Coordinates of C-alpha atoms in Angstrom, one line a residue:
M576 CA 0.0 0.0 0.0
A577 CA 1.5 3.4 -0.6
P578 CA 1.7 6.3 1.6
C579 CA -1.2 7.8 3.3
A580 CA -3.3 10.6 1.5
S581 CA -6.6 12.3 2.1
T582 CA -9.6 13.4 0.4
A583 CA -11.1 11.1 -2.3
V584 CA -7.9 10.5 -3.6
T585 CA -4.8 11.0 -1.4
V586 CA -1.5 9.4 -0.4
A587 CA -0.3 10.0 3.1
P588 CA 2.1 8.6 5.6
E589 CA 0.3 7.5 9.0
C590 CA -3.1 8.9 8.9
S591 CA -5.2 10.9 6.6
S592 CA -8.4 12.3 5.1
G593 CA -10.6 13.4 1.7
P594 CA -12.6 15.7 -0.7
P595 CA -16.2 17.4 -0.8
A596 CA -18.3 17.9 -3.4
A597 CA -20.1 21.4 -4.1
A598 CA -23.4 21.3 -6.2
S599 CA -24.6 23.2 -8.9
S600 CA -28.1 24.9 -8.6
G601 CA -31.0 22.3 -7.9
T602 CA -28.5 19.4 -8.7
P603 CA -26.8 17.3 -6.0
E604 CA -23.0 16.7 -6.5
R605 CA -20.9 14.4 -4.7
V606 CA -17.3 15.0 -3.1
P607 CA -15.5 12.3 -1.5
S608 CA -13.4 13.7 1.6
T609 CA -10.0 13.0 2.1
W610 CA -8.6 9.7 1.7
T611 CA -5.3 7.5 1.4
V612 CA -4.9 5.3 -1.7
S613 CA -2.3 3.1 -3.3
Q614 CA -1.7 3.5 -7.1
S615 CA -3.6 0.6 -8.0
G616 CA -7.3 0.6 -7.9
R617 CA -7.4 4.2 -7.3
L618 CA -9.5 4.9 -10.8
R619 CA -11.8 2.0 -9.9
A620 CA -12.4 3.6 -6.3
L621 CA -12.9 7.1 -7.6
L622 CA -15.3 6.2 -10.5
A623 CA -17.3 3.8 -8.2
A624 CA -17.7 6.6 -5.6
D625 CA -19.1 8.9 -8.4
A626 CA -17.6 12.2 -7.2
D627 CA -17.4 15.6 -8.7
V628 CA -14.7 17.0 -6.9
V629 CA -11.6 15.4 -5.0
G630 CA -8.9 16.5 -2.7
L631 CA -6.0 14.6 -2.5
Q632 CA -3.1 14.5 -0.4
E633 CA 0.2 12.8 -0.3
T634 CA 0.3 12.5 -4.1
A635 CA 4.0 12.1 -4.5
V636 CA 3.9 15.0 -7.2
H637 CA 2.7 13.1 -10.2
A638 CA -0.8 11.0 -8.9
G639 CA -2.9 14.1 -9.1
P640 CA -2.0 14.9 -12.8
E641 CA -2.1 11.0 -14.0
L642 CA -5.5 10.3 -12.4
A643 CA -6.8 13.6 -13.9
E644 CA -5.6 12.8 -17.3
A645 CA -6.9 8.9 -17.0
L646 CA -10.1 10.3 -16.1
G647 CA -10.3 13.0 -18.6
W648 CA -10.9 15.4 -15.6
F649 CA -9.8 18.9 -14.6
H650 CA -7.1 19.2 -12.0
H651 CA -5.0 21.8 -9.7
R652 CA -1.5 20.2 -8.3
A653 CA 0.3 22.1 -5.6
G654 CA 3.8 21.2 -4.3
E655 CA 4.8 17.7 -4.1
N656 CA 1.7 16.5 -1.9
L657 CA -1.5 18.0 -2.7
A658 CA -4.1 18.2 -5.8
I659 CA -7.6 18.5 -6.3
L660 CA -9.3 16.6 -9.2
S661 CA -12.9 18.0 -10.7
R662 CA -15.2 16.9 -13.3
H663 CA -16.0 20.5 -13.9
P664 CA -13.6 23.5 -15.1
V665 CA -11.0 24.9 -12.5
T666 CA -11.3 28.6 -13.4
G667 CA -8.8 29.8 -10.8
T668 CA -6.2 28.7 -8.1
Q669 CA -5.6 29.8 -4.4
G670 CA -2.9 29.4 -2.0
D671 CA 0.9 28.8 -2.5
P672 CA 1.8 26.9 -5.8
D673 CA 4.6 25.4 -4.2
V674 CA 3.3 24.6 -0.7
G675 CA 5.4 22.0 1.4
F676 CA 4.4 18.4 2.4
Y677 CA 1.9 20.1 4.8
G678 CA -0.5 22.9 4.3
A679 CA -3.3 23.5 1.9
A680 CA -4.2 24.5 -1.6
G681 CA -7.4 25.4 -3.3
A682 CA -9.3 25.9 -6.6
R683 CA -12.3 27.7 -8.1
I684 CA -14.7 25.3 -9.5
R685 CA -17.3 26.1 -12.4
L686 CA -20.5 24.5 -12.1
D687 CA -23.6 25.4 -14.1
G688 CA -24.7 28.7 -13.6
H689 CA -27.6 30.0 -11.2
P690 CA -31.0 30.3 -12.6
D691 CA -30.3 34.1 -13.0
G692 CA -27.4 33.4 -15.4
T693 CA -24.9 34.1 -13.1
P694 CA -21.7 31.7 -12.6
H695 CA -21.9 29.3 -9.8
E696 CA -17.9 28.8 -8.7
P697 CA -17.8 27.3 -5.3
V698 CA -14.0 27.2 -3.9
L699 CA -12.7 23.9 -2.6
W700 CA -9.5 23.6 -0.4
A701 CA -7.8 20.5 0.3
A702 CA -5.4 20.4 3.3
H703 CA -2.7 17.9 5.0
L704 CA -1.5 18.3 8.7
N705 CA 1.7 16.9 10.5
H706 CA 0.6 13.4 11.7
T707 CA 2.8 13.3 14.7
P708 CA 2.4 13.5 17.7
Y709 CA -1.1 11.7 17.1
G710 CA -3.7 12.4 19.7
P711 CA -5.3 9.1 19.8
Y712 CA -1.9 7.3 20.5
D713 CA -1.8 10.0 23.4
A714 CA -4.9 9.3 25.1
D715 CA -4.7 5.3 24.6
P716 CA -3.2 3.7 28.0
C717 CA -1.9 1.0 25.3
F718 CA 0.4 4.1 24.1
A719 CA 1.3 7.4 25.9
G720 CA -2.0 6.9 28.2
L721 CA -1.6 10.8 28.7
A722 CA -4.1 12.7 30.9
A723 CA -6.8 14.6 29.4
H724 CA -5.1 18.1 30.4
E725 CA -2.2 16.7 28.5
L726 CA -3.8 16.3 25.4
R727 CA -4.1 19.7 24.3
A728 CA -0.3 20.5 24.9
R729 CA 0.7 17.8 22.7
E730 CA -1.4 18.9 19.7
A731 CA 0.3 22.3 20.1
Q732 CA 3.8 20.3 20.0
S733 CA 2.6 18.7 16.6
G734 CA 2.6 21.9 14.8
R735 CA -1.0 21.2 13.6
V736 CA -2.4 24.5 15.4
R737 CA -0.2 26.5 13.6
E738 CA -0.8 24.9 10.4
I739 CA -4.5 25.1 10.4
E740 CA -4.2 28.8 11.3
E741 CA -1.9 29.4 8.4
V742 CA -4.4 27.4 6.2
L743 CA -7.3 29.6 7.5
A744 CA -5.4 32.9 6.9
A745 CA -4.9 31.8 3.5
M746 CA -8.7 30.9 3.3
A747 CA -9.7 34.1 4.7
P748 CA -10.8 36.2 1.8
D749 CA -13.0 33.2 0.7
L750 CA -14.2 32.6 4.0
A751 CA -15.4 36.3 4.2
A752 CA -17.4 35.9 0.8
A753 CA -18.8 32.3 1.5
D754 CA -22.5 33.4 2.0
R755 CA -21.7 34.4 -1.9
T756 CA -19.7 31.7 -2.9
P757 CA -19.6 28.5 -1.1
V758 CA -16.2 27.2 0.7
V759 CA -15.2 23.5 1.2
L760 CA -12.5 22.1 3.3
V761 CA -11.4 18.7 3.1
G762 CA -8.4 16.9 4.3
D763 CA -6.4 14.6 6.3
F764 CA -6.0 16.7 9.5
N765 CA -4.3 13.8 11.5
A766 CA -6.3 15.0 14.6
P767 CA -9.5 14.1 16.2
S768 CA -12.6 16.4 16.3
H769 CA -13.7 17.9 19.6
L770 CA -17.4 17.0 18.3
D771 CA -16.3 13.3 18.5
W772 CA -14.6 13.2 22.1
T773 CA -17.8 14.1 24.2
V774 CA -18.8 13.0 27.6
P775 CA -21.3 10.5 26.0
A776 CA -18.5 9.2 23.7
A777 CA -15.7 8.6 26.6
V778 CA -16.7 5.0 26.3
L779 CA -14.8 5.1 22.7
H780 CA -12.1 7.0 24.0
E781 CA -10.7 5.1 27.0
G782 CA -12.6 7.2 29.2
H783 CA -11.7 10.6 27.9
G784 CA -14.2 13.3 27.1
P785 CA -15.1 15.9 26.7
V786 CA -11.6 16.7 25.1
D787 CA -11.2 20.0 23.5
R788 CA -9.3 19.3 20.1
P789 CA -7.8 22.8 19.0
V790 CA -7.8 22.0 15.3
S791 CA -11.5 21.5 14.9
R792 CA -12.0 24.2 17.3
A793 CA -10.1 26.6 15.0
V794 CA -12.1 25.8 11.9
E795 CA -15.4 26.2 13.7
R796 CA -14.3 29.4 14.9
A797 CA -13.5 30.5 11.0
G798 CA -17.1 29.6 10.5
L799 CA -16.5 26.1 9.0
R800 CA -18.8 23.3 9.6
D801 CA -18.4 19.6 9.8
S802 CA -20.6 17.9 7.3
F803 CA -20.6 14.4 8.5
R804 CA -21.3 15.7 12.3
E805 CA -24.3 18.0 10.8
A806 CA -26.1 14.9 9.4
H807 CA -24.7 12.7 12.1
P808 CA -24.8 14.4 15.7
D809 CA -24.0 11.5 17.7
P810 CA -20.5 10.1 17.7
V811 CA -21.3 7.0 19.4
A812 CA -24.0 5.8 17.0
V813 CA -22.1 6.9 14.0
P814 CA -18.6 7.2 14.7
G815 CA -17.6 7.6 11.2
T816 CA -14.3 6.2 11.6
T817 CA -11.6 6.9 8.8
W818 CA -8.3 5.7 10.4
S819 CA -8.3 2.8 9.5
P820 CA -10.0 -0.1 7.8
A821 CA -6.7 -1.5 7.2
H822 CA -5.0 -1.2 10.5
P823 CA -7.1 -3.2 13.3
L824 CA -3.8 -3.7 15.0
H825 CA -0.8 -1.4 15.3
K826 CA 1.8 -1.9 12.6
D827 CA 4.6 -2.4 15.0
G828 CA 3.8 -6.2 15.5
S829 CA 3.0 -5.7 19.3
G830 CA -0.8 -7.0 18.8
R831 CA -1.8 -3.6 20.4
P832 CA -5.4 -2.4 19.2
E833 CA -4.9 0.7 16.5
P834 CA -7.1 3.5 18.0
Q835 CA -9.7 4.0 15.4
D836 CA -10.8 7.6 15.0
R837 CA -12.4 10.3 12.4
I838 CA -9.5 12.3 11.4
D839 CA -10.3 13.2 7.7
S840 CA -13.2 15.8 7.2
V841 CA -15.1 17.6 4.7
L842 CA -15.9 20.9 6.1
H843 CA -18.0 23.5 4.6
A844 CA -18.7 27.5 4.7
G845 CA -21.5 29.5 3.2
A846 CA -25.5 30.1 3.7
R847 CA -26.7 28.2 0.6
P848 CA -25.5 24.8 0.4
T849 CA -27.6 21.9 2.1
V850 CA -25.9 18.6 3.3
L851 CA -27.2 15.3 1.9
D852 CA -26.2 12.1 3.3
P853 CA -22.3 12.2 4.3
T854 CA -20.8 8.9 4.7
T855 CA -17.6 7.2 4.9
V856 CA -16.5 4.8 2.1
A857 CA -14.2 1.5 2.4
T858 CA -15.5 -0.9 0.2
G859 CA -14.4 -4.6 -1.1
H860 CA -12.0 -7.1 0.4
I861 CA -9.6 -5.3 2.9
A862 CA -7.1 -7.2 4.6
P863 CA -5.0 -6.1 7.4
W864 CA -1.5 -4.6 7.3
P865 CA 0.8 -6.1 6.1
D866 CA -1.1 -8.1 3.7
V867 CA -2.8 -5.4 1.8
A868 CA -1.3 -6.1 -1.8
A869 CA -4.3 -7.6 -2.9
N870 CA -6.8 -5.4 -1.2
D871 CA -9.8 -4.1 -3.4
W872 CA -9.9 -0.9 -1.5
P873 CA -6.9 1.2 -2.5
S874 CA -6.4 3.0 0.6
D875 CA -5.4 2.6 4.6
H876 CA -8.0 5.3 5.2
A877 CA -11.5 5.4 4.5
A878 CA -12.9 8.2 2.3
V879 CA -15.5 10.4 3.4
L880 CA -18.0 11.4 0.9
T881 CA -20.4 14.1 1.2
T882 CA -23.3 15.5 -1.1
F883 CA -24.1 19.2 -1.4
R884 CA -27.5 20.8 -2.7
D885 CA -27.3 24.2 -3.6
A886 CA -30.2 25.8 -1.8

């Protein structure tokens, strides 16, 4: 299996996530969230997901353009690690075109026009944040087993708080105009959400809850909403796990259970789009690591697939 990646088609190291879809007027469009994929099987998985727009992480430079060419889609590649694929024309790009391994990139996507004839061009950003130290490992007694008050400090040590603040600063002009032009942020955030680490959900997290997760708090303060938790507000009933369908046990061979969590998300801002049936996707035969070569599912992350309908 290739390194992990996020959003619809992603390639990332240890943990990742996937992309959303923006919808044209009256017609729902599907967008997979960040998700990690290997080279084999990625086209089949994309086509089966029936996505319109896909955010990718850990693309090893070439995966995004190669996939776009094979699909006959439009694309935007940024740096060595990020790409956005779209069935619809890409009319503009946002962010640093030479972004490093961690960071974010955006693209403006031309959908069908509004009924009044004005263009409909939502903005999609794809992000990838640092993978270590990793919050679920810190909380799990089989790993670090830290106390609740120590978990927030570890998030700061990871650099993810600084990284998401830089991403949101780059997105600020788009977010300020989100009620006119919808904005979607998809990615492998390598961090859980405070919406999942609640008091009732403490049974899923070794008794920890609530835990205030600074990355998800930052995007919430910026006006971005978590599409999966909007539709599925109960994290106990619907955990929405994205990491990892291929890692029930930790890869070091110790036999420790791998902490399962939702670290890939499709977030959105703007008054108009309505969220329809967001889901996680990991299908077919999935053997656990390291026997993954024959897996039908080409990633060690589940994909997040969200449909938006423009109001």
